[in-house]
Amino acid sequence: MKVVALISGGKDSCYNMMQCVAAGHEVVALANLRPTNHKDELDSYMYQTVGHEAIDLYSEAIGLPLYRRTIQGSSLAIGRDYTKCEGDEVEDLYHLLKLIKEKRGVEGVSVGAILSDYQRVRVENVCRRLNLQPLAYLWRRNQEDLLREIILSNVQAMIIKVAAFGLDPKKHLGKTLDQV
């Protein structure tokens, strides 16, 4: 199946793309939603934007076309379920994937979500509306097992932001996963 990979710059979206290839899918394009100019990070329920400046390097390294869209919406429809809501940041994803489907003929979307029902529900809604198959191989995986697997697969992920309990910026920032 021809697939577009949603990439954030993080290890999860990268590793899920690798799982798509291992399952026999053909990744034909990369997709990313970025914050407006002059913003490093967006306060978003939906998107990880830290490190978005390096996304172009993914495209160069992999040799795949990169489609980007600036996030214009905000988190408006934040309930458990999602229905189309003009002005919501989810609609930016819809427009980006619609464009890629038209240009590249994709049938599936690689999604690196692991635990967020919020993200899963919204990506599934967009995929359903566009008749695309979401491919979320990391969904609900045990996080310790998954982290070990990512390290063993030689993904060289570096910690560029610390925003979780148990991680100390002075100790962990700038380290790769296998160094932590």
JSON list of N, CA, C and O in Angstrom, two decimals, residues 1-28:
[
{"chain": "A", "resi": 1, "resn": "MET", "atom": "N", "xyz": [0.85, -1.18, 0.00]},
{"chain": "A", "resi": 1, "resn": "MET", "atom": "CA", "xyz": [0.00, 0.00, 0.00]},
{"chain": "A", "resi": 1, "resn": "MET", "atom": "C", "xyz": [0.90, 1.24, 0.00]},
{"chain": "A", "resi": 1, "resn": "MET", "atom": "O", "xyz": [1.89, 1.30, 0.72]},
{"chain": "A", "resi": 2, "resn": "LYS", "atom": "N", "xyz": [0.55, 2.24, -0.80]},
{"chain": "A", "resi": 2, "resn": "LYS", "atom": "CA", "xyz": [1.27, 3.50, -0.81]},
{"chain": "A", "resi": 2, "resn": "LYS", "atom": "C", "xyz": [0.87, 4.31, 0.42]},
{"chain": "A", "resi": 2, "resn": "LYS", "atom": "O", "xyz": [-0.31, 4.50, 0.68]},
{"chain": "A", "resi": 3, "resn": "VAL", "atom": "N", "xyz": [1.89, 4.78, 1.16]},
{"chain": "A", "resi": 3, "resn": "VAL", "atom": "CA", "xyz": [1.67, 5.40, 2.46]},
{"chain": "A", "resi": 3, "resn": "VAL", "atom": "C", "xyz": [2.36, 6.76, 2.53]},
{"chain": "A", "resi": 3, "resn": "VAL", "atom": "O", "xyz": [3.46, 6.93, 2.01]},
{"chain": "A", "resi": 4, "resn": "VAL", "atom": "N", "xyz": [1.71, 7.70, 3.20]},
{"chain": "A", "resi": 4, "resn": "VAL", "atom": "CA", "xyz": [2.35, 8.94, 3.60]},
{"chain": "A", "resi": 4, "resn": "VAL", "atom": "C", "xyz": [2.66, 8.81, 5.09]},
{"chain": "A", "resi": 4, "resn": "VAL", "atom": "O", "xyz": [1.83, 8.32, 5.86]},
{"chain": "A", "resi": 5, "resn": "ALA", "atom": "N", "xyz": [3.86, 9.24, 5.50]},
{"chain": "A", "resi": 5, "resn": "ALA", "atom": "CA", "xyz": [4.25, 9.16, 6.91]},
{"chain": "A", "resi": 5, "resn": "ALA", "atom": "C", "xyz": [4.11, 10.53, 7.55]},
{"chain": "A", "resi": 5, "resn": "ALA", "atom": "O", "xyz": [4.74, 11.49, 7.11]},
{"chain": "A", "resi": 6, "resn": "LEU", "atom": "N", "xyz": [3.26, 10.60, 8.58]},
{"chain": "A", "resi": 6, "resn": "LEU", "atom": "CA", "xyz": [3.18, 11.82, 9.38]},
{"chain": "A", "resi": 6, "resn": "LEU", "atom": "C", "xyz": [4.43, 11.83, 10.25]},
{"chain": "A", "resi": 6, "resn": "LEU", "atom": "O", "xyz": [4.68, 10.89, 11.01]},
{"chain": "A", "resi": 7, "resn": "ILE", "atom": "N", "xyz": [5.24, 12.88, 10.12]},
{"chain": "A", "resi": 7, "resn": "ILE", "atom": "CA", "xyz": [6.47, 12.94, 10.92]},
{"chain": "A", "resi": 7, "resn": "ILE", "atom": "C", "xyz": [6.49, 14.22, 11.74]},
{"chain": "A", "resi": 7, "resn": "ILE", "atom": "O", "xyz": [6.10, 15.28, 11.28]},
{"chain": "A", "resi": 8, "resn": "SER", "atom": "N", "xyz": [6.93, 14.06, 12.98]},
{"chain": "A", "resi": 8, "resn": "SER", "atom": "CA", "xyz": [7.03, 15.20, 13.87]},
{"chain": "A", "resi": 8, "resn": "SER", "atom": "C", "xyz": [8.49, 15.58, 14.10]},
{"chain": "A", "resi": 8, "resn": "SER", "atom": "O", "xyz": [8.78, 16.65, 14.61]},
{"chain": "A", "resi": 9, "resn": "GLY", "atom": "N", "xyz": [9.38, 14.68, 13.75]},
{"chain": "A", "resi": 9, "resn": "GLY", "atom": "CA", "xyz": [10.79, 14.85, 14.07]},
{"chain": "A", "resi": 9, "resn": "GLY", "atom": "C", "xyz": [11.17, 13.97, 15.26]},
{"chain": "A", "resi": 9, "resn": "GLY", "atom": "O", "xyz": [12.34, 13.86, 15.60]},
{"chain": "A", "resi": 10, "resn": "GLY", "atom": "N", "xyz": [10.19, 13.34, 15.86]},
{"chain": "A", "resi": 10, "resn": "GLY", "atom": "CA", "xyz": [10.43, 12.49, 17.01]},
{"chain": "A", "resi": 10, "resn": "GLY", "atom": "C", "xyz": [10.67, 11.03, 16.62]},
{"chain": "A", "resi": 10, "resn": "GLY", "atom": "O", "xyz": [10.43, 10.62, 15.49]},
{"chain": "A", "resi": 11, "resn": "LYS", "atom": "N", "xyz": [11.13, 10.27, 17.60]},
{"chain": "A", "resi": 11, "resn": "LYS", "atom": "CA", "xyz": [11.47, 8.86, 17.38]},
{"chain": "A", "resi": 11, "resn": "LYS", "atom": "C", "xyz": [10.25, 8.01, 17.03]},
{"chain": "A", "resi": 11, "resn": "LYS", "atom": "O", "xyz": [10.35, 7.08, 16.23]},
{"chain": "A", "resi": 12, "resn": "ASP", "atom": "N", "xyz": [9.09, 8.33, 17.60]},
{"chain": "A", "resi": 12, "resn": "ASP", "atom": "CA", "xyz": [7.91, 7.49, 17.41]},
{"chain": "A", "resi": 12, "resn": "ASP", "atom": "C", "xyz": [7.42, 7.53, 15.96]},
{"chain": "A", "resi": 12, "resn": "ASP", "atom": "O", "xyz": [7.12, 6.48, 15.38]},
{"chain": "A", "resi": 13, "resn": "SER", "atom": "N", "xyz": [7.34, 8.72, 15.39]},
{"chain": "A", "resi": 13, "resn": "SER", "atom": "CA", "xyz": [6.88, 8.80, 14.00]},
{"chain": "A", "resi": 13, "resn": "SER", "atom": "C", "xyz": [7.89, 8.15, 13.06]},
{"chain": "A", "resi": 13, "resn": "SER", "atom": "O", "xyz": [7.52, 7.49, 12.09]},
{"chain": "A", "resi": 14, "resn": "CYS", "atom": "N", "xyz": [9.18, 8.30, 13.36]},
{"chain": "A", "resi": 14, "resn": "CYS", "atom": "CA", "xyz": [10.22, 7.67, 12.55]},
{"chain": "A", "resi": 14, "resn": "CYS", "atom": "C", "xyz": [10.14, 6.14, 12.65]},
{"chain": "A", "resi": 14, "resn": "CYS", "atom": "O", "xyz": [10.17, 5.43, 11.64]},
{"chain": "A", "resi": 15, "resn": "TYR", "atom": "N", "xyz": [10.00, 5.64, 13.87]},
{"chain": "A", "resi": 15, "resn": "TYR", "atom": "CA", "xyz": [9.98, 4.19, 14.06]},
{"chain": "A", "resi": 15, "resn": "TYR", "atom": "C", "xyz": [8.70, 3.57, 13.46]},
{"chain": "A", "resi": 15, "resn": "TYR", "atom": "O", "xyz": [8.75, 2.48, 12.89]},
{"chain": "A", "resi": 16, "resn": "ASN", "atom": "N", "xyz": [7.59, 4.27, 13.55]},
{"chain": "A", "resi": 16, "resn": "ASN", "atom": "CA", "xyz": [6.36, 3.74, 12.95]},
{"chain": "A", "resi": 16, "resn": "ASN", "atom": "C", "xyz": [6.51, 3.66, 11.43]},
{"chain": "A", "resi": 16, "resn": "ASN", "atom": "O", "xyz": [6.04, 2.71, 10.80]},
{"chain": "A", "resi": 17, "resn": "MET", "atom": "N", "xyz": [7.19, 4.63, 10.84]},
{"chain": "A", "resi": 17, "resn": "MET", "atom": "CA", "xyz": [7.45, 4.60, 9.40]},
{"chain": "A", "resi": 17, "resn": "MET", "atom": "C", "xyz": [8.29, 3.36, 9.07]},
{"chain": "A", "resi": 17, "resn": "MET", "atom": "O", "xyz": [8.03, 2.68, 8.07]},
{"chain": "A", "resi": 18, "resn": "MET", "atom": "N", "xyz": [9.26, 3.06, 9.89]},
{"chain": "A", "resi": 18, "resn": "MET", "atom": "CA", "xyz": [10.08, 1.86, 9.69]},
{"chain": "A", "resi": 18, "resn": "MET", "atom": "C", "xyz": [9.23, 0.59, 9.77]},
{"chain": "A", "resi": 18, "resn": "MET", "atom": "O", "xyz": [9.44, -0.36, 9.01]},
{"chain": "A", "resi": 19, "resn": "GLN", "atom": "N", "xyz": [8.26, 0.59, 10.67]},
{"chain": "A", "resi": 19, "resn": "GLN", "atom": "CA", "xyz": [7.37, -0.56, 10.82]},
{"chain": "A", "resi": 19, "resn": "GLN", "atom": "C", "xyz": [6.48, -0.72, 9.59]},
{"chain": "A", "resi": 19, "resn": "GLN", "atom": "O", "xyz": [6.16, -1.84, 9.18]},
{"chain": "A", "resi": 20, "resn": "CYS", "atom": "N", "xyz": [6.07, 0.38, 9.00]},
{"chain": "A", "resi": 20, "resn": "CYS", "atom": "CA", "xyz": [5.28, 0.32, 7.77]},
{"chain": "A", "resi": 20, "resn": "CYS", "atom": "C", "xyz": [6.07, -0.37, 6.66]},
{"chain": "A", "resi": 20, "resn": "CYS", "atom": "O", "xyz": [5.54, -1.24, 5.95]},
{"chain": "A", "resi": 21, "resn": "VAL", "atom": "N", "xyz": [7.32, 0.01, 6.52]},
{"chain": "A", "resi": 21, "resn": "VAL", "atom": "CA", "xyz": [8.19, -0.59, 5.49]},
{"chain": "A", "resi": 21, "resn": "VAL", "atom": "C", "xyz": [8.38, -2.08, 5.79]},
{"chain": "A", "resi": 21, "resn": "VAL", "atom": "O", "xyz": [8.27, -2.92, 4.88]},
{"chain": "A", "resi": 22, "resn": "ALA", "atom": "N", "xyz": [8.61, -2.41, 7.05]},
{"chain": "A", "resi": 22, "resn": "ALA", "atom": "CA", "xyz": [8.80, -3.82, 7.43]},
{"chain": "A", "resi": 22, "resn": "ALA", "atom": "C", "xyz": [7.55, -4.64, 7.14]},
{"chain": "A", "resi": 22, "resn": "ALA", "atom": "O", "xyz": [7.65, -5.84, 6.86]},
{"chain": "A", "resi": 23, "resn": "ALA", "atom": "N", "xyz": [6.37, -4.01, 7.19]},
{"chain": "A", "resi": 23, "resn": "ALA", "atom": "CA", "xyz": [5.11, -4.71, 6.91]},
{"chain": "A", "resi": 23, "resn": "ALA", "atom": "C", "xyz": [4.80, -4.77, 5.42]},
{"chain": "A", "resi": 23, "resn": "ALA", "atom": "O", "xyz": [3.74, -5.26, 5.03]},
{"chain": "A", "resi": 24, "resn": "GLY", "atom": "N", "xyz": [5.71, -4.24, 4.59]},
{"chain": "A", "resi": 24, "resn": "GLY", "atom": "CA", "xyz": [5.54, -4.33, 3.14]},
{"chain": "A", "resi": 24, "resn": "GLY", "atom": "C", "xyz": [4.89, -3.13, 2.48]},
{"chain": "A", "resi": 24, "resn": "GLY", "atom": "O", "xyz": [4.61, -3.16, 1.28]},
{"chain": "A", "resi": 25, "resn": "HIS", "atom": "N", "xyz": [4.66, -2.06, 3.22]},
{"chain": "A", "resi": 25, "resn": "HIS", "atom": "CA", "xyz": [4.08, -0.86, 2.64]},
{"chain": "A", "resi": 25, "resn": "HIS", "atom": "C", "xyz": [5.18, -0.01, 1.99]},
{"chain": "A", "resi": 25, "resn": "HIS", "atom": "O", "xyz": [6.35, -0.10, 2.36]},
{"chain": "A", "resi": 26, "resn": "GLU", "atom": "N", "xyz": [4.78, 0.83, 1.06]},
{"chain": "A", "resi": 26, "resn": "GLU", "atom": "CA", "xyz": [5.71, 1.72, 0.38]},
{"chain": "A", "resi": 26, "resn": "GLU", "atom": "C", "xyz": [5.44, 3.15, 0.83]},
{"chain": "A", "resi": 26, "resn": "GLU", "atom": "O", "xyz": [4.41, 3.73, 0.51]},
{"chain": "A", "resi": 27, "resn": "VAL", "atom": "N", "xyz": [6.39, 3.72, 1.58]},
{"chain": "A", "resi": 27, "resn": "VAL", "atom": "CA", "xyz": [6.27, 5.11, 2.00]},
{"chain": "A", "resi": 27, "resn": "VAL", "atom": "C", "xyz": [6.69, 5.97, 0.80]},
{"chain": "A", "resi": 27, "resn": "VAL", "atom": "O", "xyz": [7.81, 5.86, 0.32]},
{"chain": "A", "resi": 28, "resn": "VAL", "atom": "N", "xyz": [5.76, 6.79, 0.31]},
{"chain": "A", "resi": 28, "resn": "VAL", "atom": "CA", "xyz": [6.01, 7.59, -0.90]},
{"chain": "A", "resi": 28, "resn": "VAL", "atom": "C", "xyz": [6.12, 9.09, -0.62]},
{"chain": "A", "resi": 28, "resn": "VAL", "atom": "O", "xyz": [6.51, 9.85, -1.50]}
]
